[in-house]
Amino acid sequence: MKLDGVPNFHKVTDNLYRSEQPTAEGMKNVEKMGIKTVINLRNFHSDKDKLSGTGLLNEELDVNTWHIEDEDVVKFIKIVRKKENGPFLVHCQHGADRTGVMCAIFRIIEQGWTKEDAIKEMTDGGYGFHSMWINIINYVKKVDIDKIKKELEKKTD
């Protein structure tokens, strides 16, 4: 898919899209195509300025590329499960690594994919995964999916 101002833009599902860091113009184009919420996975970078003048909802999760946390994955899945706030766009700087791991775990938990298939899409799906982040691949291999599912079942506000 191509959308001006939204590099590395791809459809994951009808309710979830992924990309690299969008520009301000890109945010307006995202809104025009019906996306309602932008999920920013970047540390030290807010989308607030780029979202100015749009009606897009803003979710910011500070995800460390070098150390993926279960709690970040749980927060991401909980956000995406709020269908009334979708469709969603999830992004990081390159739309490859942090975005890739979130989409991989989404595929496993929400769509029943195997870890192997999710890793293959994450690394070889044409999103530009950086092989130096072997820790992300190892995270997906070792993550306790049942533990994540239990966390997702807990009631929150």
PDB file of C-alpha atoms in Angstrom:
ATOM      1  CA  MET A   1       0.000   0.000   0.000  1.00  0.00           C
ATOM      2  CA  LYS A   2       1.103   3.560  -0.610  1.00  0.00           C
ATOM      3  CA  LEU A   3      -0.039   6.601   1.336  1.00  0.00           C
ATOM      4  CA  ASP A   4       1.691   9.980   1.006  1.00  0.00           C
ATOM      5  CA  GLY A   5       3.565  10.936   4.162  1.00  0.00           C
ATOM      6  CA  VAL A   6       3.301   7.423   5.608  1.00  0.00           C
ATOM      7  CA  PRO A   7       6.414   5.420   4.648  1.00  0.00           C
ATOM      8  CA  ASN A   8       6.467   1.629   4.982  1.00  0.00           C
ATOM      9  CA  PHE A   9       2.654   1.602   5.174  1.00  0.00           C
ATOM     10  CA  HIS A  10       0.976  -1.812   5.243  1.00  0.00           C
ATOM     11  CA  LYS A  11      -2.372  -3.336   6.153  1.00  0.00           C
ATOM     12  CA  VAL A  12      -2.238  -5.985   8.892  1.00  0.00           C
ATOM     13  CA  THR A  13      -6.023  -6.466   9.188  1.00  0.00           C
ATOM     14  CA  ASP A  14      -9.095  -4.387   8.345  1.00  0.00           C
ATOM     15  CA  ASN A  15      -8.685  -2.790  11.779  1.00  0.00           C
ATOM     16  CA  LEU A  16      -4.881  -2.523  12.049  1.00  0.00           C
ATOM     17  CA  TYR A  17      -2.258  -0.867   9.852  1.00  0.00           C
ATOM     18  CA  ARG A  18       1.477  -0.432  10.398  1.00  0.00           C
ATOM     19  CA  SER A  19       4.073   2.079   9.223  1.00  0.00           C
ATOM     20  CA  GLU A  20       7.234   4.042   9.725  1.00  0.00           C
ATOM     21  CA  GLN A  21       6.982   7.458  11.444  1.00  0.00           C
ATOM     22  CA  PRO A  22       4.297   9.421   9.543  1.00  0.00           C
ATOM     23  CA  THR A  23       4.717  13.094   8.692  1.00  0.00           C
ATOM     24  CA  ALA A  24       2.090  15.724   9.607  1.00  0.00           C
ATOM     25  CA  GLU A  25       0.715  15.373   6.056  1.00  0.00           C
ATOM     26  CA  GLY A  26       0.721  11.612   6.548  1.00  0.00           C
ATOM     27  CA  MET A  27      -1.375  11.922   9.703  1.00  0.00           C
ATOM     28  CA  LYS A  28      -3.986  13.876   7.745  1.00  0.00           C
ATOM     29  CA  ASN A  29      -3.971  11.196   5.033  1.00  0.00           C
ATOM     30  CA  VAL A  30      -4.307   8.467   7.665  1.00  0.00           C
ATOM     31  CA  GLU A  31      -7.363  10.238   9.049  1.00  0.00           C
ATOM     32  CA  LYS A  32      -8.859  10.634   5.555  1.00  0.00           C
ATOM     33  CA  MET A  33      -8.682   6.880   5.007  1.00  0.00           C
ATOM     34  CA  GLY A  34     -10.703   6.289   8.170  1.00  0.00           C
ATOM     35  CA  ILE A  35      -8.054   5.408  10.737  1.00  0.00           C
ATOM     36  CA  LYS A  36      -9.101   6.723  14.163  1.00  0.00           C
ATOM     37  CA  THR A  37      -6.155   6.018  16.487  1.00  0.00           C
ATOM     38  CA  VAL A  38      -2.378   6.279  16.082  1.00  0.00           C
ATOM     39  CA  ILE A  39      -0.231   4.118  18.373  1.00  0.00           C
ATOM     40  CA  ASN A  40       3.317   5.475  18.668  1.00  0.00           C
ATOM     41  CA  LEU A  41       5.870   2.970  20.006  1.00  0.00           C
ATOM     42  CA  ARG A  42       8.811   5.406  19.997  1.00  0.00           C
ATOM     43  CA  ASN A  43      10.794   6.518  23.036  1.00  0.00           C
ATOM     44  CA  PHE A  44      11.611  10.212  23.308  1.00  0.00           C
ATOM     45  CA  HIS A  45       9.330  11.172  20.427  1.00  0.00           C
ATOM     46  CA  SER A  46       5.742  12.349  20.621  1.00  0.00           C
ATOM     47  CA  ASP A  47       3.262  12.537  17.757  1.00  0.00           C
ATOM     48  CA  LYS A  48       1.339  15.436  19.316  1.00  0.00           C
ATOM     49  CA  ASP A  49       2.737  18.051  16.909  1.00  0.00           C
ATOM     50  CA  LYS A  50       2.096  15.879  13.855  1.00  0.00           C
ATOM     51  CA  LEU A  51      -1.454  15.088  15.022  1.00  0.00           C
ATOM     52  CA  SER A  52      -2.327  18.764  15.413  1.00  0.00           C
ATOM     53  CA  GLY A  53      -5.308  19.678  13.255  1.00  0.00           C
ATOM     54  CA  THR A  54      -6.576  16.101  13.054  1.00  0.00           C
ATOM     55  CA  GLY A  55      -9.208  14.281  15.064  1.00  0.00           C
ATOM     56  CA  LEU A  56      -6.965  11.254  15.514  1.00  0.00           C
ATOM     57  CA  LEU A  57      -6.673   9.683  18.951  1.00  0.00           C
ATOM     58  CA  ASN A  58      -3.108   9.408  20.243  1.00  0.00           C
ATOM     59  CA  GLU A  59      -1.689   6.445  22.159  1.00  0.00           C
ATOM     60  CA  GLU A  60       1.976   6.572  23.135  1.00  0.00           C
ATOM     61  CA  LEU A  61       3.868   3.530  24.404  1.00  0.00           C
ATOM     62  CA  ASP A  62       7.568   3.965  25.168  1.00  0.00           C
ATOM     63  CA  VAL A  63       8.915   0.671  23.821  1.00  0.00           C
ATOM     64  CA  ASN A  64      12.645  -0.037  24.042  1.00  0.00           C
ATOM     65  CA  THR A  65      13.906  -1.831  20.945  1.00  0.00           C
ATOM     66  CA  TRP A  66      16.727  -3.380  22.947  1.00  0.00           C
ATOM     67  CA  HIS A  67      14.417  -4.761  25.680  1.00  0.00           C
ATOM     68  CA  ILE A  68      10.834  -5.669  24.765  1.00  0.00           C
ATOM     69  CA  GLU A  69       8.581  -5.897  27.834  1.00  0.00           C
ATOM     70  CA  ASP A  70       5.504  -8.090  28.248  1.00  0.00           C
ATOM     71  CA  GLU A  71       3.645  -5.120  29.726  1.00  0.00           C
ATOM     72  CA  ASP A  72       4.137  -3.120  26.504  1.00  0.00           C
ATOM     73  CA  VAL A  73       2.729  -5.999  24.459  1.00  0.00           C
ATOM     74  CA  VAL A  74      -0.260  -6.252  26.830  1.00  0.00           C
ATOM     75  CA  LYS A  75      -0.913  -2.495  26.585  1.00  0.00           C
ATOM     76  CA  PHE A  76      -0.734  -2.655  22.784  1.00  0.00           C
ATOM     77  CA  ILE A  77      -3.169  -5.576  22.495  1.00  0.00           C
ATOM     78  CA  LYS A  78      -5.584  -3.922  24.961  1.00  0.00           C
ATOM     79  CA  ILE A  79      -5.588  -0.734  22.884  1.00  0.00           C
ATOM     80  CA  VAL A  80      -6.236  -2.628  19.641  1.00  0.00           C
ATOM     81  CA  ARG A  81      -9.023  -4.658  21.265  1.00  0.00           C
ATOM     82  CA  LYS A  82     -11.015  -1.442  21.793  1.00  0.00           C
ATOM     83  CA  LYS A  83     -12.666  -1.811  18.387  1.00  0.00           C
ATOM     84  CA  GLU A  84     -14.646   1.419  18.814  1.00  0.00           C
ATOM     85  CA  ASN A  85     -11.348   3.351  18.589  1.00  0.00           C
ATOM     86  CA  GLY A  86     -10.237   1.609  15.376  1.00  0.00           C
ATOM     87  CA  PRO A  87      -9.017   1.285  12.801  1.00  0.00           C
ATOM     88  CA  PHE A  88      -5.550   1.746  14.269  1.00  0.00           C
ATOM     89  CA  LEU A  89      -2.141   2.686  12.872  1.00  0.00           C
ATOM     90  CA  VAL A  90       0.860   1.432  14.850  1.00  0.00           C
ATOM     91  CA  HIS A  91       4.302   2.868  14.110  1.00  0.00           C
ATOM     92  CA  CYS A  92       7.822   3.310  15.385  1.00  0.00           C
ATOM     93  CA  GLN A  93      10.746   5.063  13.699  1.00  0.00           C
ATOM     94  CA  HIS A  94      11.193   2.592  10.833  1.00  0.00           C
ATOM     95  CA  GLY A  95       7.984   0.550  11.100  1.00  0.00           C
ATOM     96  CA  ALA A  96      10.073  -2.597  11.196  1.00  0.00           C
ATOM     97  CA  ASP A  97      11.349  -3.690  14.595  1.00  0.00           C
ATOM     98  CA  ARG A  98       9.175  -2.462  17.488  1.00  0.00           C
ATOM     99  CA  THR A  99       6.185  -2.348  15.151  1.00  0.00           C
ATOM    100  CA  GLY A 100       7.155  -5.794  13.890  1.00  0.00           C
ATOM    101  CA  VAL A 101       7.205  -7.400  17.325  1.00  0.00           C
ATOM    102  CA  MET A 102       3.834  -5.898  18.259  1.00  0.00           C
ATOM    103  CA  CYS A 103       2.283  -7.141  15.018  1.00  0.00           C
ATOM    104  CA  ALA A 104       3.895 -10.567  15.508  1.00  0.00           C
ATOM    105  CA  ILE A 105       2.422 -10.990  18.987  1.00  0.00           C
ATOM    106  CA  PHE A 106      -0.919  -9.639  17.719  1.00  0.00           C
ATOM    107  CA  ARG A 107      -0.878 -12.327  15.007  1.00  0.00           C
ATOM    108  CA  ILE A 108      -0.129 -15.049  17.584  1.00  0.00           C
ATOM    109  CA  ILE A 109      -2.676 -13.977  20.212  1.00  0.00           C
ATOM    110  CA  GLU A 110      -5.487 -12.544  18.132  1.00  0.00           C
ATOM    111  CA  GLN A 111      -5.209 -14.640  14.972  1.00  0.00           C
ATOM    112  CA  GLY A 112      -3.764 -17.933  16.193  1.00  0.00           C
ATOM    113  CA  TRP A 113      -0.539 -17.765  14.179  1.00  0.00           C
ATOM    114  CA  THR A 114       2.420 -19.897  15.216  1.00  0.00           C
ATOM    115  CA  LYS A 115       5.484 -18.153  16.592  1.00  0.00           C
ATOM    116  CA  GLU A 116       7.433 -19.389  13.573  1.00  0.00           C
ATOM    117  CA  ASP A 117       4.985 -17.854  11.084  1.00  0.00           C
ATOM    118  CA  ALA A 118       4.859 -14.574  13.013  1.00  0.00           C
ATOM    119  CA  ILE A 119       8.666 -14.379  13.126  1.00  0.00           C
ATOM    120  CA  LYS A 120       8.903 -15.151   9.402  1.00  0.00           C
ATOM    121  CA  GLU A 121       6.493 -12.317   8.571  1.00  0.00           C
ATOM    122  CA  MET A 122       8.292  -9.960  10.973  1.00  0.00           C
ATOM    123  CA  THR A 123      11.743 -10.652   9.524  1.00  0.00           C
ATOM    124  CA  ASP A 124      11.005 -11.506   5.878  1.00  0.00           C
ATOM    125  CA  GLY A 125       7.692  -9.759   5.206  1.00  0.00           C
ATOM    126  CA  GLY A 126       9.165  -6.766   3.403  1.00  0.00           C
ATOM    127  CA  TYR A 127       8.970  -4.341   6.341  1.00  0.00           C
ATOM    128  CA  GLY A 128      12.730  -3.754   6.629  1.00  0.00           C
ATOM    129  CA  PHE A 129      13.436  -5.687   9.838  1.00  0.00           C
ATOM    130  CA  HIS A 130      16.955  -4.947  11.104  1.00  0.00           C
ATOM    131  CA  SER A 131      18.735  -8.250  11.824  1.00  0.00           C
ATOM    132  CA  MET A 132      20.863  -6.621  14.534  1.00  0.00           C
ATOM    133  CA  TRP A 133      17.780  -6.799  16.794  1.00  0.00           C
ATOM    134  CA  ILE A 134      18.132 -10.553  17.382  1.00  0.00           C
ATOM    135  CA  ASN A 135      16.721  -9.909  20.869  1.00  0.00           C
ATOM    136  CA  ILE A 136      13.334  -9.172  19.254  1.00  0.00           C
ATOM    137  CA  ILE A 137      13.346 -12.517  17.458  1.00  0.00           C
ATOM    138  CA  ASN A 138      14.373 -14.212  20.719  1.00  0.00           C
ATOM    139  CA  TYR A 139      11.594 -12.407  22.571  1.00  0.00           C
ATOM    140  CA  VAL A 140       8.955 -13.780  20.191  1.00  0.00           C
ATOM    141  CA  LYS A 141      10.487 -17.272  20.434  1.00  0.00           C
ATOM    142  CA  LYS A 142      10.531 -17.255  24.245  1.00  0.00           C
ATOM    143  CA  VAL A 143       7.525 -15.126  25.230  1.00  0.00           C
ATOM    144  CA  ASP A 144       4.997 -16.938  27.417  1.00  0.00           C
ATOM    145  CA  ILE A 145       1.851 -16.477  25.324  1.00  0.00           C
ATOM    146  CA  ASP A 146      -0.360 -17.986  28.048  1.00  0.00           C
ATOM    147  CA  LYS A 147       1.000 -15.442  30.545  1.00  0.00           C
ATOM    148  CA  ILE A 148       0.229 -12.594  28.114  1.00  0.00           C
ATOM    149  CA  LYS A 149      -3.293 -13.968  27.581  1.00  0.00           C
ATOM    150  CA  LYS A 150      -3.854 -14.111  31.367  1.00  0.00           C
ATOM    151  CA  GLU A 151      -2.733 -10.494  31.685  1.00  0.00           C
ATOM    152  CA  LEU A 152      -5.139  -9.538  28.908  1.00  0.00           C
ATOM    153  CA  GLU A 153      -8.021 -11.193  30.789  1.00  0.00           C
ATOM    154  CA  LYS A 154      -7.491  -9.003  33.866  1.00  0.00           C
ATOM    155  CA  LYS A 155     -10.067  -6.241  34.237  1.00  0.00           C
ATOM    156  CA  THR A 156      -8.813  -2.674  33.970  1.00  0.00           C
ATOM    157  CA  ASP A 157     -10.468   0.724  33.801  1.00  0.00           C
TER     158      ASP A 157
END
